[in-house]
Amino acid sequence: MSEQQEQQPGLRERKKQRTRQALSDVAIALFLEHGFDKVSVADIAAAAEVSKPTLFRYFPAKEDLVLHRIADHQGEAARVVRGREPGQSPLAALRAHFHARLDARDPVTGFSDHPAVRAFHDLVYGTPSLLARTVGFTARDEKELADALRETGAGDELTAWLAAAQIVTVHHHLALANWRTLTSGCAPSEALVRAHADAERAFDLLGAGLGGHYG
Amino acid sequence: MSEQQEQQPGLRERKKQRTRQALSDVAIALFLEHGFDKVSVADIAAAAEVSKPTLFRYFPAKEDLVLHRIADHQGEAARVVRGREPGQSPLAALRAHFHARLDARDPVTGFSDHPAVRAFHDLVYGTPSLLARTVGFTARDEKELADALRETGAGDELTAWLAAAQIVTVHHHLALANWRTLTSGCAPSEALVRAHADAERAFDLLGAGLGGHYG
DNA sequence: AGAAAAAACGCAACTGAGTAACAAAAGTTT
DNA sequence: AAACTTTTGTTACTCAGTTGCGTTTTTTCT
């Protein structure tokens, strides 16, 4: 007689999602206000009204309260390569995708007009322990991209692996460059055209190699 | 009337060096025997016969007891580029240098016949917290190499920065590949020729770009 | 609906990394 | 040898992360 027939996620699951979200939101708000190192996990747990062990059941480390948002983008590069148009090269697909994300102001590009997102970037890039924790994520990203590239059959094992590493590195540095441009006080409109230009040159370099400049 | 006139380092400095060395040696020995996470800093301090605060006066973090050896190689890539023969390109210098280090069985190449060095690599590459701590080192390495490349005048700011990132990344993955080859049970003599071949292909790729395979 | 099983939670106590304060013991200088 | 500076040990602390256990809540089974 109850009307809860067509809802896949049960009550328990919904509560968990809400607790997780609340935990992350409360944590990031506190981090942005006082700094990552000045806020203890006990503070966060208290503010979110859960116990400390519960907090760690949701997030394995303090850093993950911030980084799970980035973690959600895991394997994006691999998906882009796998889902590219027939006849399009992997590199062309990645290039087009990055430009598109840039125009959409996607936080993963390091670019944003929104002060809140900028503050979030300041937090991540400005906190060494957060930066260090990203390694694990990029490593998995790299591995997935390497798998995707290997599936194209265009290169051997080592080549795919190295290519994946180079692509991920360039992505990361492009985002970093955009963040630096913005935090140095550059106007967003001007920063955006520069970001596109930088991306063009970066992908050109990736495709043509370092030989033209340093070889 | 004493004969200690031509020794720059005083007694105090010598003791400090010895303490530092003893601390690192004892720590690595314990880590190799029981694993990084199973040994506490208190154990290390006790074994080296110093107090815990003293240990942290020598090494800012537990990880640095292991990684200071790697840290000593800081800026090697930048030095190679700056010290290259006249007329030699940066990439050619780095390629030659890597092959040379490989033949010298330098630990930084990830290659070694010595079981002790191999065990050391197993420790570093097999412990996430150690791997995470290398980020800071590679970041500085990257920055120095970028400076060195910029000095060649062959590329703009962004290009130098991206090139440095790519080179450091490739170095790291080459070392990783060598380690994997060896730990998978490959005979050192065979692994060495493969290491040289891999390095050749990696630097070729670096010079010619990904365009040939994925562009 | 009601009982039993499973999952999630809170509490309290614990380990281990890293730090602060202060006093004791060096080494260095005159 | 006395005065000064640097390094060290002791004690006690903060904070991240874990463990054991009893309790509550949700789901599932009948």
PDB file of N, CA and C (backbone and C1' of nucleotides) in Angstrom, chain A residues 12-13 16 19 49-54 57-58, chain C residues 1 5-15:
ATOM      1  N   ARG A  12      18.085   4.188   3.337  1.00  0.00           N
ATOM      2  CA  ARG A  12      19.438   4.177   3.889  1.00  0.00           C
ATOM      3  C   ARG A  12      20.436   4.838   2.948  1.00  0.00           C
ATOM      4  N   GLU A  13      20.314   4.477   1.671  1.00  0.00           N
ATOM      5  CA  GLU A  13      21.253   5.009   0.685  1.00  0.00           C
ATOM      6  C   GLU A  13      21.114   6.526   0.559  1.00  0.00           C
ATOM      7  N   LYS A  16      22.769   8.227   3.416  1.00  0.00           N
ATOM      8  CA  LYS A  16      24.229   8.195   3.277  1.00  0.00           C
ATOM      9  C   LYS A  16      24.708   9.288   2.331  1.00  0.00           C
ATOM     10  N   THR A  19      24.509  12.619   4.112  1.00  0.00           N
ATOM     11  CA  THR A  19      25.568  12.770   5.113  1.00  0.00           C
ATOM     12  C   THR A  19      26.896  13.072   4.435  1.00  0.00           C
ATOM     13  N   GLU A  49      27.672  17.261  12.725  1.00  0.00           N
ATOM     14  CA  GLU A  49      26.882  16.475  13.689  1.00  0.00           C
ATOM     15  C   GLU A  49      26.982  14.972  13.456  1.00  0.00           C
ATOM     16  N   VAL A  50      28.212  14.526  13.270  1.00  0.00           N
ATOM     17  CA  VAL A  50      28.489  13.089  13.250  1.00  0.00           C
ATOM     18  C   VAL A  50      29.717  12.853  14.117  1.00  0.00           C
ATOM     19  N   SER A  51      29.970  11.587  14.422  1.00  0.00           N
ATOM     20  CA  SER A  51      31.151  11.288  15.229  1.00  0.00           C
ATOM     21  C   SER A  51      32.380  11.180  14.328  1.00  0.00           C
ATOM     22  N   LYS A  52      33.544  11.229  14.948  1.00  0.00           N
ATOM     23  CA  LYS A  52      34.795  11.188  14.181  1.00  0.00           C
ATOM     24  C   LYS A  52      34.948   9.876  13.404  1.00  0.00           C
ATOM     25  N   PRO A  53      34.700   8.716  14.032  1.00  0.00           N
ATOM     26  CA  PRO A  53      34.803   7.477  13.250  1.00  0.00           C
ATOM     27  C   PRO A  53      33.866   7.450  12.043  1.00  0.00           C
ATOM     28  N   THR A  54      32.693   8.043  12.194  1.00  0.00           N
ATOM     29  CA  THR A  54      31.754   8.075  11.063  1.00  0.00           C
ATOM     30  C   THR A  54      32.330   8.888   9.913  1.00  0.00           C
ATOM     31  N   ARG A  57      34.502   6.855   8.021  1.00  0.00           N
ATOM     32  CA  ARG A  57      33.852   5.809   7.243  1.00  0.00           C
ATOM     33  C   ARG A  57      33.452   6.345   5.873  1.00  0.00           C
ATOM     34  N   TYR A  58      33.233   7.643   5.783  1.00  0.00           N
ATOM     35  CA  TYR A  58      32.854   8.246   4.505  1.00  0.00           C
ATOM     36  C   TYR A  58      34.066   8.674   3.690  1.00  0.00           C
TER      37      TYR A  58
ATOM     38  P    DA C   1       1.376  -2.492   9.331  1.00  0.00           P
ATOM     39  O5'  DA C   1       1.576  -3.373  10.628  1.00  0.00           O
ATOM     40  C5'  DA C   1       0.472  -3.865  11.328  1.00  0.00           C
ATOM     41  C4'  DA C   1       0.891  -5.197  11.895  1.00  0.00           C
ATOM     42  C3'  DA C   1       2.048  -5.056  12.877  1.00  0.00           C
ATOM     43  O3'  DA C   1       1.753  -5.812  14.028  1.00  0.00           O
ATOM     44  C1'  DA C   1       2.621  -6.585  11.118  1.00  0.00           C
ATOM     45  P    DA C   5      18.583 -14.260  13.048  1.00  0.00           P
ATOM     46  O5'  DA C   5      19.257 -13.378  11.906  1.00  0.00           O
ATOM     47  C5'  DA C   5      18.772 -13.502  10.559  1.00  0.00           C
ATOM     48  C4'  DA C   5      19.269 -12.339   9.718  1.00  0.00           C
ATOM     49  C3'  DA C   5      20.766 -12.043   9.862  1.00  0.00           C
ATOM     50  O3'  DA C   5      21.335 -11.872   8.571  1.00  0.00           O
ATOM     51  C1'  DA C   5      19.506 -10.086  10.295  1.00  0.00           C
ATOM     52  P    DA C   6      22.878 -11.643   8.375  1.00  0.00           P
ATOM     53  O5'  DA C   6      22.934 -10.104   7.968  1.00  0.00           O
ATOM     54  C5'  DA C   6      21.987  -9.586   7.039  1.00  0.00           C
ATOM     55  C4'  DA C   6      22.180  -8.092   6.887  1.00  0.00           C
ATOM     56  C3'  DA C   6      23.639  -7.634   6.903  1.00  0.00           C
ATOM     57  O3'  DA C   6      23.810  -6.648   5.905  1.00  0.00           O
ATOM     58  C1'  DA C   6      22.432  -6.479   8.557  1.00  0.00           C
ATOM     59  P    DA C   7      25.260  -6.259   5.364  1.00  0.00           P
ATOM     60  O5'  DA C   7      25.261  -4.682   5.532  1.00  0.00           O
ATOM     61  C5'  DA C   7      24.096  -3.947   5.212  1.00  0.00           C
ATOM     62  C4'  DA C   7      23.972  -2.730   6.102  1.00  0.00           C
ATOM     63  C3'  DA C   7      25.247  -1.875   6.209  1.00  0.00           C
ATOM     64  O3'  DA C   7      24.980  -0.616   5.613  1.00  0.00           O
ATOM     65  C1'  DA C   7      24.167  -2.144   8.312  1.00  0.00           C
ATOM     66  P    DA C   8      26.162   0.435   5.396  1.00  0.00           P
ATOM     67  O5'  DA C   8      25.975   1.399   6.645  1.00  0.00           O
ATOM     68  C5'  DA C   8      24.724   2.064   6.821  1.00  0.00           C
ATOM     69  C4'  DA C   8      24.685   2.710   8.185  1.00  0.00           C
ATOM     70  C3'  DA C   8      25.882   3.630   8.505  1.00  0.00           C
ATOM     71  O3'  DA C   8      25.391   4.944   8.722  1.00  0.00           O
ATOM     72  C1'  DA C   8      25.363   2.191  10.323  1.00  0.00           C
ATOM     73  P    DC C   9      26.393   6.118   9.034  1.00  0.00           P
ATOM     74  O5'  DC C   9      26.376   6.216  10.624  1.00  0.00           O
ATOM     75  C5'  DC C   9      25.122   6.392  11.288  1.00  0.00           C
ATOM     76  C4'  DC C   9      25.302   6.211  12.779  1.00  0.00           C
ATOM     77  C3'  DC C   9      26.440   7.035  13.366  1.00  0.00           C
ATOM     78  O3'  DC C   9      25.898   8.214  13.975  1.00  0.00           O
ATOM     79  C1'  DC C   9      26.275   4.822  14.302  1.00  0.00           C
ATOM     80  P    DG C  10      26.921   9.328  14.540  1.00  0.00           P
ATOM     81  O5'  DG C  10      27.132   8.871  16.054  1.00  0.00           O
ATOM     82  C5'  DG C  10      25.993   8.632  16.876  1.00  0.00           C
ATOM     83  C4'  DG C  10      26.439   8.200  18.266  1.00  0.00           C
ATOM     84  C3'  DG C  10      27.548   9.071  18.881  1.00  0.00           C
ATOM     85  O3'  DG C  10      27.226   9.306  20.249  1.00  0.00           O
ATOM     86  C1'  DG C  10      28.265   6.805  18.748  1.00  0.00           C
ATOM     87  P    DC C  11      28.109  10.327  21.108  1.00  0.00           P
ATOM     88  O5'  DC C  11      29.000   9.379  22.034  1.00  0.00           O
ATOM     89  C5'  DC C  11      28.395   8.271  22.693  1.00  0.00           C
ATOM     90  C4'  DC C  11      29.467   7.402  23.324  1.00  0.00           C
ATOM     91  C3'  DC C  11      30.681   8.175  23.852  1.00  0.00           C
ATOM     92  O3'  DC C  11      30.897   7.830  25.208  1.00  0.00           O
ATOM     93  C1'  DC C  11      31.359   6.354  22.479  1.00  0.00           C
ATOM     94  P    DA C  12      31.851   8.710  26.102  1.00  0.00           P
ATOM     95  O5'  DA C  12      33.063   7.718  26.392  1.00  0.00           O
ATOM     96  C5'  DA C  12      32.814   6.316  26.472  1.00  0.00           C
ATOM     97  C4'  DA C  12      34.126   5.578  26.304  1.00  0.00           C
ATOM     98  C3'  DA C  12      35.344   6.362  26.775  1.00  0.00           C
ATOM     99  O3'  DA C  12      36.163   5.534  27.576  1.00  0.00           O
ATOM    100  C1'  DA C  12      35.650   5.646  24.547  1.00  0.00           C
ATOM    101  P    DA C  13      37.446   6.107  28.329  1.00  0.00           P
ATOM    102  O5'  DA C  13      38.597   5.186  27.752  1.00  0.00           O
ATOM    103  C5'  DA C  13      38.308   3.863  27.310  1.00  0.00           C
ATOM    104  C4'  DA C  13      39.335   3.443  26.287  1.00  0.00           C
ATOM    105  C3'  DA C  13      40.747   3.970  26.570  1.00  0.00           C
ATOM    106  O3'  DA C  13      41.687   2.914  26.504  1.00  0.00           O
ATOM    107  C1'  DA C  13      40.130   4.426  24.338  1.00  0.00           C
ATOM    108  P    DC C  14      43.203   3.104  26.942  1.00  0.00           P
ATOM    109  O5'  DC C  14      44.016   2.975  25.576  1.00  0.00           O
ATOM    110  C5'  DC C  14      43.820   1.821  24.752  1.00  0.00           C
ATOM    111  C4'  DC C  14      44.213   2.116  23.316  1.00  0.00           C
ATOM    112  C3'  DC C  14      45.639   2.662  23.150  1.00  0.00           C
ATOM    113  O3'  DC C  14      46.521   1.605  22.787  1.00  0.00           O
ATOM    114  C1'  DC C  14      44.036   3.712  21.677  1.00  0.00           C
ATOM    115  P    DT C  15      48.131   1.896  22.802  1.00  0.00           P
ATOM    116  O5'  DT C  15      48.449   2.278  21.289  1.00  0.00           O
ATOM    117  C5'  DT C  15      48.221   1.327  20.247  1.00  0.00           C
ATOM    118  C4'  DT C  15      48.544   1.974  18.905  1.00  0.00           C
ATOM    119  C3'  DT C  15      49.987   2.505  18.824  1.00  0.00           C
ATOM    120  O3'  DT C  15      50.584   2.057  17.620  1.00  0.00           O
ATOM    121  C1'  DT C  15      48.431   4.220  18.268  1.00  0.00           C
TER     122       DT C  15
END
